[in-house]
mmCIF file of C-alpha atoms in Angstrom:
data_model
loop_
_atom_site.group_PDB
_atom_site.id
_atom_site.type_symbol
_atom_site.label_atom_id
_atom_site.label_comp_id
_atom_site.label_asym_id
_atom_site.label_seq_id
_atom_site.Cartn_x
_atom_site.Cartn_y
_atom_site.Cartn_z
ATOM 1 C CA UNK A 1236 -50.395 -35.993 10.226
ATOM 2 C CA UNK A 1237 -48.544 -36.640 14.014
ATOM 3 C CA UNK A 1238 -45.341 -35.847 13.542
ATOM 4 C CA UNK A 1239 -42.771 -38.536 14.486
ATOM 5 C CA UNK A 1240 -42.142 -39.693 17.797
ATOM 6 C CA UNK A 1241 -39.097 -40.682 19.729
ATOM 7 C CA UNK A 1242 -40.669 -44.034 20.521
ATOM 8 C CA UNK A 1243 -41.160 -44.865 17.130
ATOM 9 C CA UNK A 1244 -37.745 -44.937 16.221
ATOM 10 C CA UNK A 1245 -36.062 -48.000 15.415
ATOM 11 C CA UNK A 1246 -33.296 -47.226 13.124
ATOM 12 C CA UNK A 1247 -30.953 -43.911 13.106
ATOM 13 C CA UNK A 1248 -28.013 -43.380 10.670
ATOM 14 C CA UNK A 1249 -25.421 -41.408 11.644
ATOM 15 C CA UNK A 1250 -23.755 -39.101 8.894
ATOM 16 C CA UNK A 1251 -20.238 -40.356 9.089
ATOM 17 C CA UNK A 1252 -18.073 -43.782 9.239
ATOM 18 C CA UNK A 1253 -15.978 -42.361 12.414
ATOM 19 C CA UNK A 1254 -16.438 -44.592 14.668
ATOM 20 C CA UNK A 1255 -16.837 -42.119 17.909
ATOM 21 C CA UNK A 1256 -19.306 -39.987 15.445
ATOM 22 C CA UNK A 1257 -21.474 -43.005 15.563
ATOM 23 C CA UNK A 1258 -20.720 -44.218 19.487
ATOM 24 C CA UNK A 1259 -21.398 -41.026 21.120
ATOM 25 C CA UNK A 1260 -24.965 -41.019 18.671
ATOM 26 C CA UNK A 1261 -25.326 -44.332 20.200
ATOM 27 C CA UNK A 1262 -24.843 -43.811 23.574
ATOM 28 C CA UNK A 1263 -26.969 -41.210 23.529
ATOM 29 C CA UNK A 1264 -29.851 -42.501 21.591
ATOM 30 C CA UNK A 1265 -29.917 -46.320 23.415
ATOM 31 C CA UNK A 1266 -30.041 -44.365 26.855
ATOM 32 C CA UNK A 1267 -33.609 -43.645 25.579
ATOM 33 C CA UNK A 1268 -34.120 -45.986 23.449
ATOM 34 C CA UNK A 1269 -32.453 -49.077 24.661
ATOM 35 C CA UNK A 1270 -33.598 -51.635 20.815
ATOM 36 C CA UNK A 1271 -32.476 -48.628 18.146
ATOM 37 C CA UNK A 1272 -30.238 -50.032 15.898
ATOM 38 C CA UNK A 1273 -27.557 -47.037 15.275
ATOM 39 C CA UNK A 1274 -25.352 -47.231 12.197
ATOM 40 C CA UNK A 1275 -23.097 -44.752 10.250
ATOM 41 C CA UNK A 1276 -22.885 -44.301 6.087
ATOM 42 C CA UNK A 1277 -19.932 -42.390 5.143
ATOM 43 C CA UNK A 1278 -21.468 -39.018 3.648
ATOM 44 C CA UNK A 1279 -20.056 -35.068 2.194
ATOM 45 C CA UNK A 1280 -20.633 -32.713 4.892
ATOM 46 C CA UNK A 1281 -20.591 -30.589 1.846
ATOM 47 C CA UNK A 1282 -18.235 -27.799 3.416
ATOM 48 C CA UNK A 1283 -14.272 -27.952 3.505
ATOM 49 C CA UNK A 1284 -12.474 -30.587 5.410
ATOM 50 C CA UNK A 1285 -11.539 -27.866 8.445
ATOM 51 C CA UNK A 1286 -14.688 -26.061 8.377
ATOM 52 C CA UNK A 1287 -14.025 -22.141 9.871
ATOM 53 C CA UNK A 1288 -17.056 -20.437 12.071
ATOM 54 C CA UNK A 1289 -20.196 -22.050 13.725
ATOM 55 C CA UNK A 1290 -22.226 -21.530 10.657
ATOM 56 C CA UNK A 1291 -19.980 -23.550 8.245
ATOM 57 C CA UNK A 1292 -19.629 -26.642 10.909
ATOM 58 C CA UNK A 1293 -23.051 -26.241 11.550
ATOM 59 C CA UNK A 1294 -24.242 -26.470 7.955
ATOM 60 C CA UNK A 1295 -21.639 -29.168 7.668
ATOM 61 C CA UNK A 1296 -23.648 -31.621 10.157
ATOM 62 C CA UNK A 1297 -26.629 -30.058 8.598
ATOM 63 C CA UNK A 1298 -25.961 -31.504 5.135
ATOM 64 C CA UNK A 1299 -24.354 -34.963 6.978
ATOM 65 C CA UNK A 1300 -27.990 -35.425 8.615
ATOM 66 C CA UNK A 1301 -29.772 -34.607 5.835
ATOM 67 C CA UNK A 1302 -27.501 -36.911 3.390
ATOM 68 C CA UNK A 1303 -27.840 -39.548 6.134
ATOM 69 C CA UNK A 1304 -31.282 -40.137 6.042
ATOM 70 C CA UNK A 1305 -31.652 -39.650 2.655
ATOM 71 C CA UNK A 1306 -28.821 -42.911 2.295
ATOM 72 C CA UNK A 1307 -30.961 -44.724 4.082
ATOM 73 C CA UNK A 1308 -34.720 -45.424 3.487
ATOM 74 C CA UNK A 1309 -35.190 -47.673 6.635
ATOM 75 C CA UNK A 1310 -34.396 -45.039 8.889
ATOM 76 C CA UNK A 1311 -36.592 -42.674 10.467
ATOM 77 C CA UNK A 1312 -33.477 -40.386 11.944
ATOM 78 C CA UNK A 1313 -30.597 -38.918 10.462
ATOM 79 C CA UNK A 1314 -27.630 -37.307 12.440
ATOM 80 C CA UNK A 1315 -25.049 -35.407 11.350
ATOM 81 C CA UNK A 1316 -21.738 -34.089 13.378
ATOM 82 C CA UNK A 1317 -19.151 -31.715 12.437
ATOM 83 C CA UNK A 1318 -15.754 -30.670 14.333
ATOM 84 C CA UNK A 1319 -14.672 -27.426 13.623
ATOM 85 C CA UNK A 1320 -12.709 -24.324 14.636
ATOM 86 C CA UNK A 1321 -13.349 -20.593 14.764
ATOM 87 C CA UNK A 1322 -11.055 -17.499 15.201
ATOM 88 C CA UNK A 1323 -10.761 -15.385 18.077
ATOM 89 C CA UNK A 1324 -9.563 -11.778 18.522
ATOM 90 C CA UNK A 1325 -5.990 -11.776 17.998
ATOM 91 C CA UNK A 1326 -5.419 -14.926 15.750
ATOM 92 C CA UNK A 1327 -6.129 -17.483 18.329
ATOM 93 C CA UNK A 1328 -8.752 -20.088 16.947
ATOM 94 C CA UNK A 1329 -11.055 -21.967 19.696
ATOM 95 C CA UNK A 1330 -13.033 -25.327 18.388
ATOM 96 C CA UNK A 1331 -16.352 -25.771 17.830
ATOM 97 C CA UNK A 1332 -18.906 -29.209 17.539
ATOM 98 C CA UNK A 1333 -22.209 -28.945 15.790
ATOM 99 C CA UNK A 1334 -24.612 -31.960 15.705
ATOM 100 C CA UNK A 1335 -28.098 -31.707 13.325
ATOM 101 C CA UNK A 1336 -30.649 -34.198 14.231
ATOM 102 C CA UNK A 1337 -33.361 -35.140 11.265
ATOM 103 C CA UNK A 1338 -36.759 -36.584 10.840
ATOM 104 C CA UNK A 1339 -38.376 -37.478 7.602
ATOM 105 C CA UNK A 1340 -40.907 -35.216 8.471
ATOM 106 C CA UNK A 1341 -38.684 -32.211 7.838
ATOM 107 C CA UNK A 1342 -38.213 -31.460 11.736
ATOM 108 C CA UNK A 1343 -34.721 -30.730 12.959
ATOM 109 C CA UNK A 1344 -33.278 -30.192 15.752
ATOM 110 C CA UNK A 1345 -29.716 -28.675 16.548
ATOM 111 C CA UNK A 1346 -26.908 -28.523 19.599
ATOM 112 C CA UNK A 1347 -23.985 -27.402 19.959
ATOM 113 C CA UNK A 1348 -20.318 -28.049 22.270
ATOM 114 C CA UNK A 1349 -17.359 -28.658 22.370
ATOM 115 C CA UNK A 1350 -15.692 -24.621 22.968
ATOM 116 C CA UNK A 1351 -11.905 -24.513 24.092
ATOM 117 C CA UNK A 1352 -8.823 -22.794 23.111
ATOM 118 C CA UNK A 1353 -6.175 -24.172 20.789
ATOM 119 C CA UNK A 1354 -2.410 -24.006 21.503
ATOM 120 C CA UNK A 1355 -0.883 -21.578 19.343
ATOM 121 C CA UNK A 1356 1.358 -24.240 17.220
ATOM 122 C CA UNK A 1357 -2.260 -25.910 16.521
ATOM 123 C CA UNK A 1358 -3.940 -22.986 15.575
ATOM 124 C CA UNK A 1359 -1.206 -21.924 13.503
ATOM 125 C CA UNK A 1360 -0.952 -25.729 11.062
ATOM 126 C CA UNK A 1361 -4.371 -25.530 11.174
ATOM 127 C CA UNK A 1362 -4.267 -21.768 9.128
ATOM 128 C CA UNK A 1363 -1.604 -23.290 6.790
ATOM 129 C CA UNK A 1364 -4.298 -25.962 5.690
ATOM 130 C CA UNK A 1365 -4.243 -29.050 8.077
ATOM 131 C CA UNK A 1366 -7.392 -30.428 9.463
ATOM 132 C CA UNK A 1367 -7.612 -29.931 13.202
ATOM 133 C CA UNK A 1368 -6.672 -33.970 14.096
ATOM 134 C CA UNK A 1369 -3.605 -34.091 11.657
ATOM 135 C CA UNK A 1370 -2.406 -30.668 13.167
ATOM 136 C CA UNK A 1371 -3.319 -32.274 16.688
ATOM 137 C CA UNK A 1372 -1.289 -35.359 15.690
ATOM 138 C CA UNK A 1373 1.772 -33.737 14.359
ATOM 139 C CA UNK A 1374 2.018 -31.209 17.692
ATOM 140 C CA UNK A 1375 1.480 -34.158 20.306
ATOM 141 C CA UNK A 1376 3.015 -36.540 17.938
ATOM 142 C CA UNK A 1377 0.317 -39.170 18.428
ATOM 143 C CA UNK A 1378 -2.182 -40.754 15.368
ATOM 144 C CA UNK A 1379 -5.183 -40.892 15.436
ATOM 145 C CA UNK A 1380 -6.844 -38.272 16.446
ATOM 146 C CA UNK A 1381 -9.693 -38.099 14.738
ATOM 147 C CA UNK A 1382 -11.083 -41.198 15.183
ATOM 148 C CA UNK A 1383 -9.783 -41.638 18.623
ATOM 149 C CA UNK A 1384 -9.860 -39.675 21.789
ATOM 150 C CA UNK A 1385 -9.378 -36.178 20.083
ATOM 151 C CA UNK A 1386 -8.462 -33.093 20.097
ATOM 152 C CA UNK A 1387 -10.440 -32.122 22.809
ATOM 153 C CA UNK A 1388 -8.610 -35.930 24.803
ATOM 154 C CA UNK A 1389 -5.095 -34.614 24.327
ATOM 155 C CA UNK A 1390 -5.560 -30.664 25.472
ATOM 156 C CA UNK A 1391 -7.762 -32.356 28.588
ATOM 157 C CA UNK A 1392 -5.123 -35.041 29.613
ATOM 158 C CA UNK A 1393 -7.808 -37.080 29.013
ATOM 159 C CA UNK A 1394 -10.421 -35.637 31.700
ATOM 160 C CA UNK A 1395 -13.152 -34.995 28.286
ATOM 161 C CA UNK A 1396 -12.702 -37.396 24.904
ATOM 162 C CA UNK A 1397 -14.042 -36.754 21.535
ATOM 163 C CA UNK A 1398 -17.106 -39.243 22.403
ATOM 164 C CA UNK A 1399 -17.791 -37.674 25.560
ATOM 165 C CA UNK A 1400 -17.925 -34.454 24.119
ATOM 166 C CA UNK A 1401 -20.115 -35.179 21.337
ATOM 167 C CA UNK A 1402 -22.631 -36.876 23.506
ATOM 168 C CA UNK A 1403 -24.334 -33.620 24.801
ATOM 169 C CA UNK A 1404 -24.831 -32.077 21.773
ATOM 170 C CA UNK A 1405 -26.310 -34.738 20.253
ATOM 171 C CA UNK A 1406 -28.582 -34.665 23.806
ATOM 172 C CA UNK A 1407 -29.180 -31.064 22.849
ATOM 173 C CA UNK A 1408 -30.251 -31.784 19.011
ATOM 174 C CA UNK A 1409 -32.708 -34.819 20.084
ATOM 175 C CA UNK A 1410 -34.441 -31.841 22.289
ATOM 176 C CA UNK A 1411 -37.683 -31.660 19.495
ATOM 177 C CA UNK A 1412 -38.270 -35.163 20.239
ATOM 178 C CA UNK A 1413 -37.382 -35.607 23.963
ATOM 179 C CA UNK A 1414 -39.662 -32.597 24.647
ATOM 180 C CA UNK A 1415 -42.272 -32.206 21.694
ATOM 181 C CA UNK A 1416 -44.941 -30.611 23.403
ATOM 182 C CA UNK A 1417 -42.612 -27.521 24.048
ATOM 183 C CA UNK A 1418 -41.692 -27.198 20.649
ATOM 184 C CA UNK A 1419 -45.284 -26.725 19.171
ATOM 185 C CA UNK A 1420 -46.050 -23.728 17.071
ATOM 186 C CA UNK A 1421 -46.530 -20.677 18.562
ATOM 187 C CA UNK A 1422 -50.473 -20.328 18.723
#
């Protein structure tokens, strides 16, 4: 059986009701595929709210993908993304972005983004229990966060928001399916 190709998908579902979750998967995806309907379905990421270390964010959008598609029988993609952080020598945390990209032929692919230091008073809510974007709001005493121009928006003045961010490692994850003949078997 072929396995599924980029130009026969019509209808991706996004793991997640954030609304820059599903515009950066969006942007991304209609810059290909200009008639793909893109939608989000709020769905457990199946780790902790802050998820710690690249492999707990990463099985985090893992799980959202996978959930996703499985929400959702008219689609042929499911993407999942996941916001995290991860600790540095010394007690300093950095964040990390992990996006998982589904087929319903079992093929996945993943990326990655999204690196860069946290100020101290961050870092330190964040290891008393707050999620990164409540931290984030309390320390630059905005709201919003998390569903606006992020973390990742206030430490950049602005130069890099949360949707811009996302978009290349959702670039990254569609990689299986932008370049399909590289990602054969090994003969």
């Amino acid at each position: 059986m072929p396995l599924l190709s980029l130009h026969d998908v019509h209808q991706v579902i996004v793991g997640s009701a954030n609304p820059v979750k599903i515009a950066a998967v969006r942007a991304v995806l209609t810059s290909v595929l200009p008639d793909a309907a893109v939608r989000g379905v709020a769905v457990p990421s199946g780790v902790p709210d802050q998820p710690f270390g690249d492999e707990e964010t990463q099985q985090g959008a893992r799980q959202r993908a996978y959930a996703a598609l499985a929400a959702a029988a008219d689609a042929s993609l499911g993407v999942g993304l996941e916001g995290g952080v991860v600790a540095l020598p010394g007690g300093r945390l950095r964040t990390c972005a992990w996006a998982v990209v589904v087929d319903r032929d079992g093929r996945e692919g993943v990326g990655g983004s999204l690196s860069m230091p946290l100020p101290d008073q961050v870092a330190a809510r964040i290891r008393q229990g707050e999620e990164l974007g409540h931290a984030m709001d309390a320390v630059a005493r905005t709201t919003g966060t998390k569903t606006g121009r992020g973390a990742v928006g206030i430490l950049t003045a602005g130069l890099v928001d949360r949707q811009r961010a996302y978009e290349p490692m959702v670039a990254y994850a569609l990689a299986p399916w932008l370049a399909p003949e590289l990602f054969l078997p090994a003969p």
